[in-house]
XYZ file of C-alpha atoms in Angstrom:
651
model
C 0.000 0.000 0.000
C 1.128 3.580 -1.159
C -0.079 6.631 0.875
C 0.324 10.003 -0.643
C -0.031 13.252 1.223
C -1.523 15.590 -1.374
C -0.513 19.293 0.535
C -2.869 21.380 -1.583
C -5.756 19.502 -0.787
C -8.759 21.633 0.398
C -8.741 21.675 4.683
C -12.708 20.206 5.006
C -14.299 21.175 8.528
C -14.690 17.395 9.450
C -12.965 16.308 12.838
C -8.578 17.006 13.430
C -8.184 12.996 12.742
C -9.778 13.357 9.442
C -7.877 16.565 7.749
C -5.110 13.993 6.666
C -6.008 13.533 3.302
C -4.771 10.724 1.866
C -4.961 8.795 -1.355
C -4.802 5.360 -1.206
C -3.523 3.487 -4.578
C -2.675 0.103 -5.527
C 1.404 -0.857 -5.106
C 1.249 -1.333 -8.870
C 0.858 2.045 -9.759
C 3.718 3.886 -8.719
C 4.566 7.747 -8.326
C 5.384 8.356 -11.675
C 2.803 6.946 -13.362
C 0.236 8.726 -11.024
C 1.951 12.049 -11.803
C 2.046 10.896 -15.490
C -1.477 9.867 -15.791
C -2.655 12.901 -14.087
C -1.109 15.275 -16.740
C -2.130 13.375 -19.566
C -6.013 13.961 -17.945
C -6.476 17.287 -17.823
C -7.320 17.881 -21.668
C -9.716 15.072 -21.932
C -11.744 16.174 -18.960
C -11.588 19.904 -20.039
C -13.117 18.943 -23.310
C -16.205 18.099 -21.665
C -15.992 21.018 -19.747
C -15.490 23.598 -22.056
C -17.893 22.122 -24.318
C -21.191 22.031 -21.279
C -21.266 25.542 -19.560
C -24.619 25.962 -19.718
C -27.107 25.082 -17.002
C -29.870 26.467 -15.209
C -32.297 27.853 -18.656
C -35.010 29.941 -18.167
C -37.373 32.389 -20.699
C -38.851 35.427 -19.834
C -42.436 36.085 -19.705
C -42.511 37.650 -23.257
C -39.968 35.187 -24.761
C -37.354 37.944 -25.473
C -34.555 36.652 -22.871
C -32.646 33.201 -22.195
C -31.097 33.526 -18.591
C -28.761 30.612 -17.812
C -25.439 30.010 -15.769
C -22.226 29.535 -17.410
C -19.632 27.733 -16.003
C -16.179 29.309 -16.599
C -12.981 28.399 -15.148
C -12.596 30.320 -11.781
C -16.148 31.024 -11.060
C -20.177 30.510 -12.437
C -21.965 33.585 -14.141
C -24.953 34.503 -14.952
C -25.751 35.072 -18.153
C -28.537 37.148 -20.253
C -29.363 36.065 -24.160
C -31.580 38.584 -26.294
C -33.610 35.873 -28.629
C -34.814 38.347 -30.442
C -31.173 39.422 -31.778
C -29.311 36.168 -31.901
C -29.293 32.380 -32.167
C -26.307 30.885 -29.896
C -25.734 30.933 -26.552
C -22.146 32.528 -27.017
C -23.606 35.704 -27.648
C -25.018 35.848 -24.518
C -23.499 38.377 -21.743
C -22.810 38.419 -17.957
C -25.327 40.686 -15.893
C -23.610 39.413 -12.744
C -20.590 40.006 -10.967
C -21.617 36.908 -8.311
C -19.679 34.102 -8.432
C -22.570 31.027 -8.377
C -20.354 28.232 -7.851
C -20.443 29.534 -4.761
C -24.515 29.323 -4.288
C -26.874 27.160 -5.259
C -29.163 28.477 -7.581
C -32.405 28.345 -9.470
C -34.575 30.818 -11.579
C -37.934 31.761 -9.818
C -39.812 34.783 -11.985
C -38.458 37.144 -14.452
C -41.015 40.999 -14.286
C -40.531 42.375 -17.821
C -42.461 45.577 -16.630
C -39.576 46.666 -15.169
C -36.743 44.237 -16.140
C -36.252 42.533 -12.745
C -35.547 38.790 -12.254
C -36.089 37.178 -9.010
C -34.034 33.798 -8.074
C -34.321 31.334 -5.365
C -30.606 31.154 -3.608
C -28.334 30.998 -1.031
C -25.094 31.742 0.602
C -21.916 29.644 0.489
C -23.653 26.400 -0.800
C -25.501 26.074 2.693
C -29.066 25.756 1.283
C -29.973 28.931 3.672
C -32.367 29.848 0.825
C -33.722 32.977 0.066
C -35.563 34.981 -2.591
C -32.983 37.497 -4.377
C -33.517 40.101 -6.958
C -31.552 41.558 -9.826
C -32.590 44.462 -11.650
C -30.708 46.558 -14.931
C -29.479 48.992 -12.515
C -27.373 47.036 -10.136
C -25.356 44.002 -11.293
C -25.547 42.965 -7.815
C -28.032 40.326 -5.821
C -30.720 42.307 -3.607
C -31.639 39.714 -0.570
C -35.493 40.683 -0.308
C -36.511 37.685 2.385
C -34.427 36.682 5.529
C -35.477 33.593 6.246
C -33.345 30.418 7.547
C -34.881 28.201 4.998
C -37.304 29.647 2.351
C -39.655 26.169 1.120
C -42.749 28.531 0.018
C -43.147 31.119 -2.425
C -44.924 32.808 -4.719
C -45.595 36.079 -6.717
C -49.102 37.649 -7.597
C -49.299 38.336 -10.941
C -48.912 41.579 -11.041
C -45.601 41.183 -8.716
C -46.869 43.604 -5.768
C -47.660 40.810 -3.422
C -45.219 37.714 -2.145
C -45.837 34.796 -0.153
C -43.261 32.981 1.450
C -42.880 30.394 4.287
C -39.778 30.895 6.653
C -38.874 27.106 7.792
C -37.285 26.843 11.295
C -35.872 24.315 13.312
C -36.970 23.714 17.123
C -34.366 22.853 20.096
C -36.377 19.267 19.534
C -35.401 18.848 16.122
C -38.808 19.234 14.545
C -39.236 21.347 11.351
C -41.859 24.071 11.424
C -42.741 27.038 9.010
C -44.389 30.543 9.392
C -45.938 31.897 6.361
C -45.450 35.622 5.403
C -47.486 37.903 3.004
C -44.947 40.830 2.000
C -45.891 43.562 0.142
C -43.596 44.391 -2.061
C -43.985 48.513 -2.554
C -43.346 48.435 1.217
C -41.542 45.879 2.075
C -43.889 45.133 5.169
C -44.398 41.473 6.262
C -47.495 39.791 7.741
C -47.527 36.919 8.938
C -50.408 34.557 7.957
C -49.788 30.993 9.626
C -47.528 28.868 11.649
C -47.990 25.438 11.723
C -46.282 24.372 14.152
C -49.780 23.167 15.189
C -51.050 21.819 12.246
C -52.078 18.208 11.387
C -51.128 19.549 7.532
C -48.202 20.939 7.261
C -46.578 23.063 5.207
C -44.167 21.956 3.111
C -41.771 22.581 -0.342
C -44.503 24.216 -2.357
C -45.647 26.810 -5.491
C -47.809 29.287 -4.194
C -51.102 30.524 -6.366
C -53.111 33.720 -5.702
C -56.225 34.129 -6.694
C -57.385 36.507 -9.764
C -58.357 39.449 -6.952
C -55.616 38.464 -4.695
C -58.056 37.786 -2.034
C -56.631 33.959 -1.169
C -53.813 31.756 -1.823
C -53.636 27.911 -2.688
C -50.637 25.919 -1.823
C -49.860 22.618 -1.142
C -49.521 21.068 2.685
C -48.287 17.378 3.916
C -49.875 15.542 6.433
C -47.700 15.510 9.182
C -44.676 16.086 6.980
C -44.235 12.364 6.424
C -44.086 12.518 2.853
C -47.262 10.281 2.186
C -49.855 12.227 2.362
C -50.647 15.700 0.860
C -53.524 17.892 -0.436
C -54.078 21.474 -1.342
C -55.148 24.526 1.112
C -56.924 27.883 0.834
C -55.745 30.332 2.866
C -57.987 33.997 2.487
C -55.039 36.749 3.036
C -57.972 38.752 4.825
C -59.388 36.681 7.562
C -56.206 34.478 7.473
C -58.651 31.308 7.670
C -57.911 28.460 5.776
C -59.562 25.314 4.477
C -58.377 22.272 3.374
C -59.818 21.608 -0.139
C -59.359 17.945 -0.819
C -61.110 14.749 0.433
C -59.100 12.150 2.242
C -59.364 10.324 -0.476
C -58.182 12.118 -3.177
C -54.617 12.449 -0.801
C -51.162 11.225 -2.205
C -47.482 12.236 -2.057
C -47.713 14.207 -4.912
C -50.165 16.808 -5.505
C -49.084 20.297 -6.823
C -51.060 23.633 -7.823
C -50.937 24.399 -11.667
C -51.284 27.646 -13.120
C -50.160 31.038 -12.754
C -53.262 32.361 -10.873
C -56.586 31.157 -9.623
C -59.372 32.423 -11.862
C -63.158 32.157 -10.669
C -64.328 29.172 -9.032
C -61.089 27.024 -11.580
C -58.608 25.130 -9.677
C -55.770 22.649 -11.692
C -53.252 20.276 -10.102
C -50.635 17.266 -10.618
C -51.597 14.198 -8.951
C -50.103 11.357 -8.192
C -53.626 9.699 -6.664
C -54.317 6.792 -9.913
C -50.686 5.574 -9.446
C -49.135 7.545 -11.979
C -49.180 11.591 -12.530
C -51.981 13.601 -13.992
C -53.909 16.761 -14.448
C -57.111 17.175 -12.472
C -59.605 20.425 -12.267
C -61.213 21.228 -8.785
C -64.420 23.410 -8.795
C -64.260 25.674 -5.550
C -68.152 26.305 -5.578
C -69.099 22.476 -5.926
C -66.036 21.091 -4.911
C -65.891 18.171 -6.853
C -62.562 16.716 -8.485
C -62.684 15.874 -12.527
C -59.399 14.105 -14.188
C -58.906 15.469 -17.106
C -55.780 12.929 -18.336
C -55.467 9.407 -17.706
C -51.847 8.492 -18.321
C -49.624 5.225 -16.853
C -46.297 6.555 -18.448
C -43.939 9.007 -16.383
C -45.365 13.064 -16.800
C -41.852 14.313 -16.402
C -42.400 17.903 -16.648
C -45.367 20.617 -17.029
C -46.276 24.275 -16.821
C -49.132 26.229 -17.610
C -48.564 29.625 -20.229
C -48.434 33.172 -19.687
C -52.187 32.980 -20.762
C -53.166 30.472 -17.645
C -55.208 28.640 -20.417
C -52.185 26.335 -21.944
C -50.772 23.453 -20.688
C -47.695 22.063 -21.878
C -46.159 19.023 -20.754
C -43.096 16.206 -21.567
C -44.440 12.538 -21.260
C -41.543 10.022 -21.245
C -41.974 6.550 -22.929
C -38.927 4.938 -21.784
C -39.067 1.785 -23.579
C -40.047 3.714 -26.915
C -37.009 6.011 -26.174
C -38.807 8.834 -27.019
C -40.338 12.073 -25.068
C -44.156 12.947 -26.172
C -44.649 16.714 -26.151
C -48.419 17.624 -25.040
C -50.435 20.486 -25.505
C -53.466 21.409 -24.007
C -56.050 23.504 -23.320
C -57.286 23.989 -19.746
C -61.429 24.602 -20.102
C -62.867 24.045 -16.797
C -63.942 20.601 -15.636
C -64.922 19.959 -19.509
C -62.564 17.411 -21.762
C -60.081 19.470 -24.086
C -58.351 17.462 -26.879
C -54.418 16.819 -26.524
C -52.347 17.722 -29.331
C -49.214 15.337 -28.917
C -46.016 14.913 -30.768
C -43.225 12.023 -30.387
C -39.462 13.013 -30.237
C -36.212 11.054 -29.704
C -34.880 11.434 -26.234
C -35.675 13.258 -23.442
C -37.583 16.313 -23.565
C -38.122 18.983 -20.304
C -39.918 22.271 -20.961
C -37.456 25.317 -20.020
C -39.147 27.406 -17.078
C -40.768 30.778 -18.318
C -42.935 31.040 -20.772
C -43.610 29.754 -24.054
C -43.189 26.079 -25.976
C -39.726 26.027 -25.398
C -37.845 22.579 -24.438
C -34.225 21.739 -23.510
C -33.385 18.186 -25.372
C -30.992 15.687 -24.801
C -30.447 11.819 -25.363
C -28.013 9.647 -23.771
C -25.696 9.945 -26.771
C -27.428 13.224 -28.027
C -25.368 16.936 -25.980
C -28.073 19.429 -24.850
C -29.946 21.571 -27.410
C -32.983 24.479 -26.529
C -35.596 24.348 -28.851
C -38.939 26.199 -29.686
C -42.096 24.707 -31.426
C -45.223 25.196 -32.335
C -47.482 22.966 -31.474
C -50.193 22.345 -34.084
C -51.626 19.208 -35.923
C -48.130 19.086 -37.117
C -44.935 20.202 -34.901
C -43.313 22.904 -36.220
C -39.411 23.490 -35.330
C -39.304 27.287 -34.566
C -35.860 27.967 -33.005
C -32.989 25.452 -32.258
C -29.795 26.325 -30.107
C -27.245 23.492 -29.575
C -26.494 24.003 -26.140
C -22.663 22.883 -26.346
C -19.415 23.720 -28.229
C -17.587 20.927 -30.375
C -18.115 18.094 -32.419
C -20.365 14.992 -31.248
C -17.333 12.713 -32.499
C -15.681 14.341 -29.085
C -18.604 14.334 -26.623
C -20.467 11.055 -27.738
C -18.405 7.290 -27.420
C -21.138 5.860 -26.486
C -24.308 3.885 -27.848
C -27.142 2.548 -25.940
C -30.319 1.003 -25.699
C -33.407 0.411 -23.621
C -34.128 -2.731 -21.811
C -35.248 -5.181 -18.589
C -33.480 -7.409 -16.128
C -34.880 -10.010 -13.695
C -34.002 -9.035 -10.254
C -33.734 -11.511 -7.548
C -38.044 -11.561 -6.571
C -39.048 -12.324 -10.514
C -39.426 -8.358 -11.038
C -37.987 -6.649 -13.947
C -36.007 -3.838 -13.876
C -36.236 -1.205 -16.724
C -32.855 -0.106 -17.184
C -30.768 1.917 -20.376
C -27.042 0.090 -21.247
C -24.698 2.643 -22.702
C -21.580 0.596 -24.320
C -18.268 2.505 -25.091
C -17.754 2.363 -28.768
C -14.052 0.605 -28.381
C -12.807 -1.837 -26.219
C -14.761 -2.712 -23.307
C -12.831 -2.451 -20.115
C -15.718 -3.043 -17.516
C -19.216 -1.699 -16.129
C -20.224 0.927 -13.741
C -23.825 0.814 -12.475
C -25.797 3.830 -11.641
C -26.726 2.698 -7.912
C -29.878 4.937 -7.619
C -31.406 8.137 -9.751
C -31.120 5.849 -12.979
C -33.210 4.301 -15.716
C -33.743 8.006 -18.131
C -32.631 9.068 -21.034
C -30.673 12.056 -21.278
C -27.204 13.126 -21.772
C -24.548 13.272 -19.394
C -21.057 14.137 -19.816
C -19.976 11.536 -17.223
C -21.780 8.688 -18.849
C -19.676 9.880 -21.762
C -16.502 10.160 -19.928
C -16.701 6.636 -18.482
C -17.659 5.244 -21.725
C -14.276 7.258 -23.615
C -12.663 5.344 -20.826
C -14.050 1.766 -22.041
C -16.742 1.802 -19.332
C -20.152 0.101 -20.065
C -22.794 1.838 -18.498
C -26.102 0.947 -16.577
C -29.015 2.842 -15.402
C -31.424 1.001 -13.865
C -34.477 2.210 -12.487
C -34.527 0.558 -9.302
C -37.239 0.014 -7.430
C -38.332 3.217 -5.401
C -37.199 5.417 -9.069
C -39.608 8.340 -8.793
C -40.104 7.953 -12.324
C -42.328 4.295 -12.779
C -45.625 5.558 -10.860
C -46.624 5.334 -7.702
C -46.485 1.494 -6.996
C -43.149 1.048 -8.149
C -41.647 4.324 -6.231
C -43.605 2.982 -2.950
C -41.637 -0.225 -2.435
C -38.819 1.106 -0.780
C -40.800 2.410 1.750
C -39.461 1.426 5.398
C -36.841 -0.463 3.391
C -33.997 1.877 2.817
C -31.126 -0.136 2.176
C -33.077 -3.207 1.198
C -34.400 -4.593 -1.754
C -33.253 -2.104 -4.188
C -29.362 -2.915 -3.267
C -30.839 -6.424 -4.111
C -31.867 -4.664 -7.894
C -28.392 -3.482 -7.843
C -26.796 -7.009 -7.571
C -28.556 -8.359 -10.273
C -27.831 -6.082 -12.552
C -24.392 -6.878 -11.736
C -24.940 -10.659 -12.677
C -26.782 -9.452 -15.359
C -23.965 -7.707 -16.635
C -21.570 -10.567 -16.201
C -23.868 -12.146 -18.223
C -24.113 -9.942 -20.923
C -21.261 -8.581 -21.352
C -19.005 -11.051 -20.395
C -16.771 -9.287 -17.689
C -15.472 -10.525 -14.718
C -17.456 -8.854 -10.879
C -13.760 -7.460 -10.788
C -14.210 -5.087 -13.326
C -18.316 -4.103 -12.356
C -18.405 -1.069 -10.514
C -21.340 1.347 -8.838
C -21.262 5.286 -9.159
C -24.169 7.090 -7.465
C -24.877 10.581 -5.747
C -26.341 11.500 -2.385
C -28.768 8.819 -1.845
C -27.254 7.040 -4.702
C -23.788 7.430 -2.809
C -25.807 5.781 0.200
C -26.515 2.698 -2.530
C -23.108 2.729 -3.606
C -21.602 2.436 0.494
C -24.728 -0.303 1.397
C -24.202 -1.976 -1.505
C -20.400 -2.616 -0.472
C -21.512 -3.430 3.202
C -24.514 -5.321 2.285
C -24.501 -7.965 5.597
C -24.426 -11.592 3.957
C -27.725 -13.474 4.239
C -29.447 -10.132 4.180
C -33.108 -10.969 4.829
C -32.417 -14.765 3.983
C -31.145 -14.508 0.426
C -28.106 -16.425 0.016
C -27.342 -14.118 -2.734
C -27.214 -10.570 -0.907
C -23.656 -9.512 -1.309
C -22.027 -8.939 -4.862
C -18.090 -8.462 -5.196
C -17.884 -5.630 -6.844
C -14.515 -4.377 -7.832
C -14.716 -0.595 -6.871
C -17.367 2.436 -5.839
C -17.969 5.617 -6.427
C -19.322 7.927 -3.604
C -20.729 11.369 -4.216
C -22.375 13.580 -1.534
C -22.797 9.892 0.101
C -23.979 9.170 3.608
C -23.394 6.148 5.871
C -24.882 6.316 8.973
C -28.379 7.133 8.781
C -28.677 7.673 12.718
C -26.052 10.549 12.327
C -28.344 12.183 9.129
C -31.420 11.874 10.923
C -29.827 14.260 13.413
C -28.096 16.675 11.238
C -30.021 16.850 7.896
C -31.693 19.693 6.831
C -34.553 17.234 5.030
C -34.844 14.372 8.595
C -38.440 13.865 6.645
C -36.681 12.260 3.653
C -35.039 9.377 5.669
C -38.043 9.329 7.765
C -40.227 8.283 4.953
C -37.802 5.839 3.877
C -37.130 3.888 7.072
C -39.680 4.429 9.570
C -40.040 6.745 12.717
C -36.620 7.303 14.401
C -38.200 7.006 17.801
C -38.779 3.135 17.932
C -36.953 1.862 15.056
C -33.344 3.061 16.290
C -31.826 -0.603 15.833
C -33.064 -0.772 12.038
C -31.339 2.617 11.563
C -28.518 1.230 12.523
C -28.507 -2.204 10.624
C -29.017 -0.274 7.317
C -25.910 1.906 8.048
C -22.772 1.011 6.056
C -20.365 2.737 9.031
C -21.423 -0.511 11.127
C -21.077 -3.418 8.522
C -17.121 -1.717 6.982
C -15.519 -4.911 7.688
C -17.693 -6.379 4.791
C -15.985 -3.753 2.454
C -13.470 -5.314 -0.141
C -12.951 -3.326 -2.952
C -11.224 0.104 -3.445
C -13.417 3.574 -3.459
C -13.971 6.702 -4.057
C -15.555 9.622 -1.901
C -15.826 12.967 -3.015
C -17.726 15.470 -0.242
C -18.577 19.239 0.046
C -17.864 21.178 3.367
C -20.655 22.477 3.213
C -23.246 20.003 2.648
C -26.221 20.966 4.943
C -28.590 18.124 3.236
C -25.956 15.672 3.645
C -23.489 16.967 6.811
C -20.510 15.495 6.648
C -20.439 14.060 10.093
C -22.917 11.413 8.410
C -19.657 9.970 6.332
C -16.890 11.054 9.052
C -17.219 7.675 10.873
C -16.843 5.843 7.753
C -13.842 7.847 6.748
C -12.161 6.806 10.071
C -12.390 3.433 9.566
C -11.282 3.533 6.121
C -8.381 5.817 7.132
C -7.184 3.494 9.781
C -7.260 0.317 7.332
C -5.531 -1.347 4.791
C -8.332 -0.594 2.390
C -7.992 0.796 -1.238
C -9.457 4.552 -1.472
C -9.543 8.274 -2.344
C -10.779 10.777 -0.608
C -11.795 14.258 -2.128
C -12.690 16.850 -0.119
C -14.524 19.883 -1.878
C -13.911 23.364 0.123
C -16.973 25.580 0.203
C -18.649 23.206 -2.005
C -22.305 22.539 -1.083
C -24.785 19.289 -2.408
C -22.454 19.618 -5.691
C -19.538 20.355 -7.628
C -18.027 24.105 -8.291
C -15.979 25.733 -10.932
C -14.260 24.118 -13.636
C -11.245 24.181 -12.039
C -12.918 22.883 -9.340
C -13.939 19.901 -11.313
C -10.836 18.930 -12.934
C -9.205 18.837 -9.894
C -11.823 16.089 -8.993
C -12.406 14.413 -12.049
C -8.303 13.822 -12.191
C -8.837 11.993 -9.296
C -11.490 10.097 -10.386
C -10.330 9.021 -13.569
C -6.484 8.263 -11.743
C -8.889 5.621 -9.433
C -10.517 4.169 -12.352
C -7.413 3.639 -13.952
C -5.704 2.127 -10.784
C -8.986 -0.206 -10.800
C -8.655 -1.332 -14.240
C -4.530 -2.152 -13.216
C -5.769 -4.933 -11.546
């Protein structure tokens, strides 16, 4: 075993034992070829790089801008595109000087009366979110809320009236939010609710005013378990509010849809016939009409400037194609869809307007607008990348099923690298969709076959499907994850050796349980795989320790059980207490300032791995939140990465 003290590592604020940061590689590989292989690196992963700045697209009301973030090499910028001047995203300009890899970051409203956008952000990557404005006169962010955790928001129409919910934390742990109405010529605050009492709870939500702004509708959860949720009205008058729903009619996932509340007209998502659809509720009657009756995944909707049109993406996985739906919202009475089938995955860009950003697996990111008529009419297209698809795409793939170890199949895309095959790396959770990823690419340029299942508890295979991994975090899906493994073998003909897992947050959970899995798990003879490495990112593995510290305790909650009571199972499904059953080398990357994911949830794991014999690298990321930074940032960390692989593949 060869330790290396890298000195200009990042200091992370875990505890003194763990700032030694040490990476762990094979005898085989010695100094100079680590030093060799980490200079011939840097070009391949700056191609990617340089050829995906872009994230983060949004349209203004009037379809005259394209905001987005632009990842450069020292910092993040936001950017401002005038569509009605030009056609590529290099022409767009900075109207920033804030550094965003330093927050996270997500468009909320853009006013074109007077030219001011509003985002939802924060400070230092800590996820203390807050609504921020930036207007033509000041290239600065104006904080306009204060809160330690915004979840609840929205704008009137007219942009003179906010709601927001200010989400606190109690000496007991508990979660609460107060709800605010500011008014936004005076900058006064009222508050409207806490529910610190309340059966339904408020949670992450949209918030709709009515046409007069006399009342607000928003969504709640029942006792912010995750299971149950319906819509309230809250008058901003009287402050009383009334639960709208039947019991019934409750389900994980119900959302408001529109951009205001007009007469007695209410729309929402729901999740409450298995798989997503649109519904109208009639506030006089109060009677519930579905007005689409999908079972494939809705995986993205909004409703027009004109509250009357409905646009949304419906994925058909095993078609490999995205369905692009219009239609027109008339009340409780049936409208007909006008629907068009594209390759790949289609999500519609936030704004206003039929515009989509498109991708495929081996297809790079591309923003396009159409009109949607009895035929589909390509208005606008702008490739959202730089370079040639010979240097971003070495892959090809295809859709298909596995049997996993109950009789259930598994839908799943395989992505093989277009030379020589030098092993597998399975996507351990957030899998089974089609769109492109410059990783995916990466790992396939490196001879790496790639999996993405869509394990059971995948949001994105209805209701049923996403339900059975409910109270069994850490169970059956790892099970999914060793058969695709064998299934892999199989196929492909590779040795376990040379099969590895890659997944982030609770995919870096899969990855660590997956590596610990206990043998005999539940009975199955079969419930540990020898996989030949890991990849961790934003992982956690003790779930006592992010029950404790996580901003989103709920999460977990819904996924185990009830801390109180069920404090042994915790335990059992924590990789930090089954590390002796780790075997093969890995890799841990972790931001400082992870709030979702503290890092005292992997520091235990880190010990024991720091005072063993065991293969691994550790990558700290300073500053760094529930993601990556900069691209020099990345580099930095993908040189790492790629160094492990390569060590890996040594074998």
């Amino acid at each position: 075993m060869i330790v290396y003290r890298i000195d200009r590592h990042p200091t992370l604020k875990f505890s003194n034992d763990l700032r030694k940061k040490l990476i762990i590689l094979k005898p085989s590989l010695t100094h100079w070829a680590f030093l060799f292989l980490s200079i011939k690196l840097q070009p391949v992963i700056e191609k990617y790089l340089r050829a995906l700045p872009y994230t983060k697209l949004h349209i203004s009301p009037n379809s005259r801008f394209l905001f987005h973030l632009k990842k450069n090499e020292n910092a993040t910028s936001l950017m401002s595109l005038d569509l009605s001047k030009f056609s590529s995203l290099d022409r767009s300009h900075d109207i920033s000087d804030e550094d965003f890899s330093k927050r996270s970051f997500y468009h909320l409203a853009y006013n074109d009366s007077d030219e001011t956008l509003y985002v939802y952000s924060d400070d230092s990557n800590k996820e203390n979110f807050n609504i921020y404005a930036l207007t033509n006169s000041s290239r600065m962010l104006k904080q306009l809320t204060h809160a330690k955790y915004l979840c609840v928001y929205g704008f009137s129409v007219d942009f003179k009236l906010l709601v927001y919910g200010d989400r606190y934390k109690t000496e007991g742990g508990k979660f609460y939010t107060r709800l605010y109405l500011r008014n936004m010529e005076t900058g006064s605050d009222v508050l409207l609710a806490d529910d610190a009492e309340w059966e339904y709870r408020l949670s992450w939500s949209a918030v709709m005013f009515d046409r007069n702004k006399e009342n607000i509708f928003l969504r709640v959860d029942k006792e912010n378990k995750r299971k149950l949720s319906n819509l309230i009205k809250i008058n901003l008058e009287t402050k009383e509010i009334k639960r709208l729903l039947p019991p019934d009619q409750e389900n994980p996932r119900i959302l408001p849809l529109g951009r205001y509340v007009d007469g007695s007209d209410l729309y929402f998502f729901s999740q409450i016939s298995g798989f997503g659809n649109f519904y109208h509720f009639d506030l006089q009657t109060q009677q519930t009409t579905q007005l689409t009756f999908f079972k494939d995944n809705i995986s993205d909707f909004k409703v027009d400037r004109d509250n009357s049109t409905l646009y949304f993406c419906l994925a058909i996985f095993e078609k490999v194609e995205t369905q692009i739906v219009k239609l027109t919202l008339n009340g409780a009475k049936p409208s007909a869809l006008i629907s068009h089938a594209l390759k790949g995955s289609h999500y519609l860009v936030s704004g206003e307007g039929s515009w989509f950003s498109s991708s495929s697996i081996d297809g790079p990111l591309k923003v396009t607008e159409y009109e949607i008529g009895d035929d589909l009419k390509l208005k606008k297209e702008l490739p959202a990348y730089h370079g040639l698809l010979t240097e971003l795409v070495h892959n090809t793939y295809s859709y298909l099923e596995y049997e996993t170890f109950d009789g259930k199949m598994i839908p799943a895309f395989l992505s093989l690298p277009k030379d020589e095959l030098r092993g597998a790396i399975i996507t351990a959770f957030y899998g089974g969709e089609d769109y492109y990823s410059w990783k995916t690419q990466l790992f396939t340029e490196l001879g790496f076959a790639v999996l993405s299942p869509a394990i059971r508890g995948s949001p994105s295979r209805g209701l049923e499907w996403q339900n059975l991994i409910k109270g069994d975090l850490g169970g059956d899906e790892i099970l999914d994850l060793h058969w695709g493994a064998r299934y892999l073998e199989q196929k492909l003909g590779l040795e376990p050796h040379r099969i590895g897992l890659d997944g982030e947050s609770h995919g870096g959970y899969a990855v660590l349980r997956a590596m610990t899995m206990p043998v005999g798990f539940k009975g199955i003879a079969e419930s540990t795989y020898p996989y030949g490495f890991g990849i961790c990112w934003a992982g956690f593995a003790d779930l006592e320790d992010f029950y404790r510290t996580s901003n989103i305790p709920d999460w977990i909650v819904n996924l185990v059980g009830p801390y109180e009571g069920n404090e042994e199972k915790y335990r059992n499904r924590s990789p930090v207490h089954f590390f002796e059953n780790l075997k093969a080398p890995i890799f841990i990357s972790h931001g400082t300032n992870d709030p979702r994911v503290c890092p005292s949830s992997m520091e235990g794991f880190l010990d024991k791995l720091r005072h063993s014999q065991k293969e691994y690298v550790f990558h700290l990321m300073e500053g760094q939140g529930h993601g990556s930074g900069n691209q020099q940032q990345e580099i930095l960390l993908y040189e790492r990465l790629i160094n492990f692989l390569k060590n890996v593949l040594l074998k």
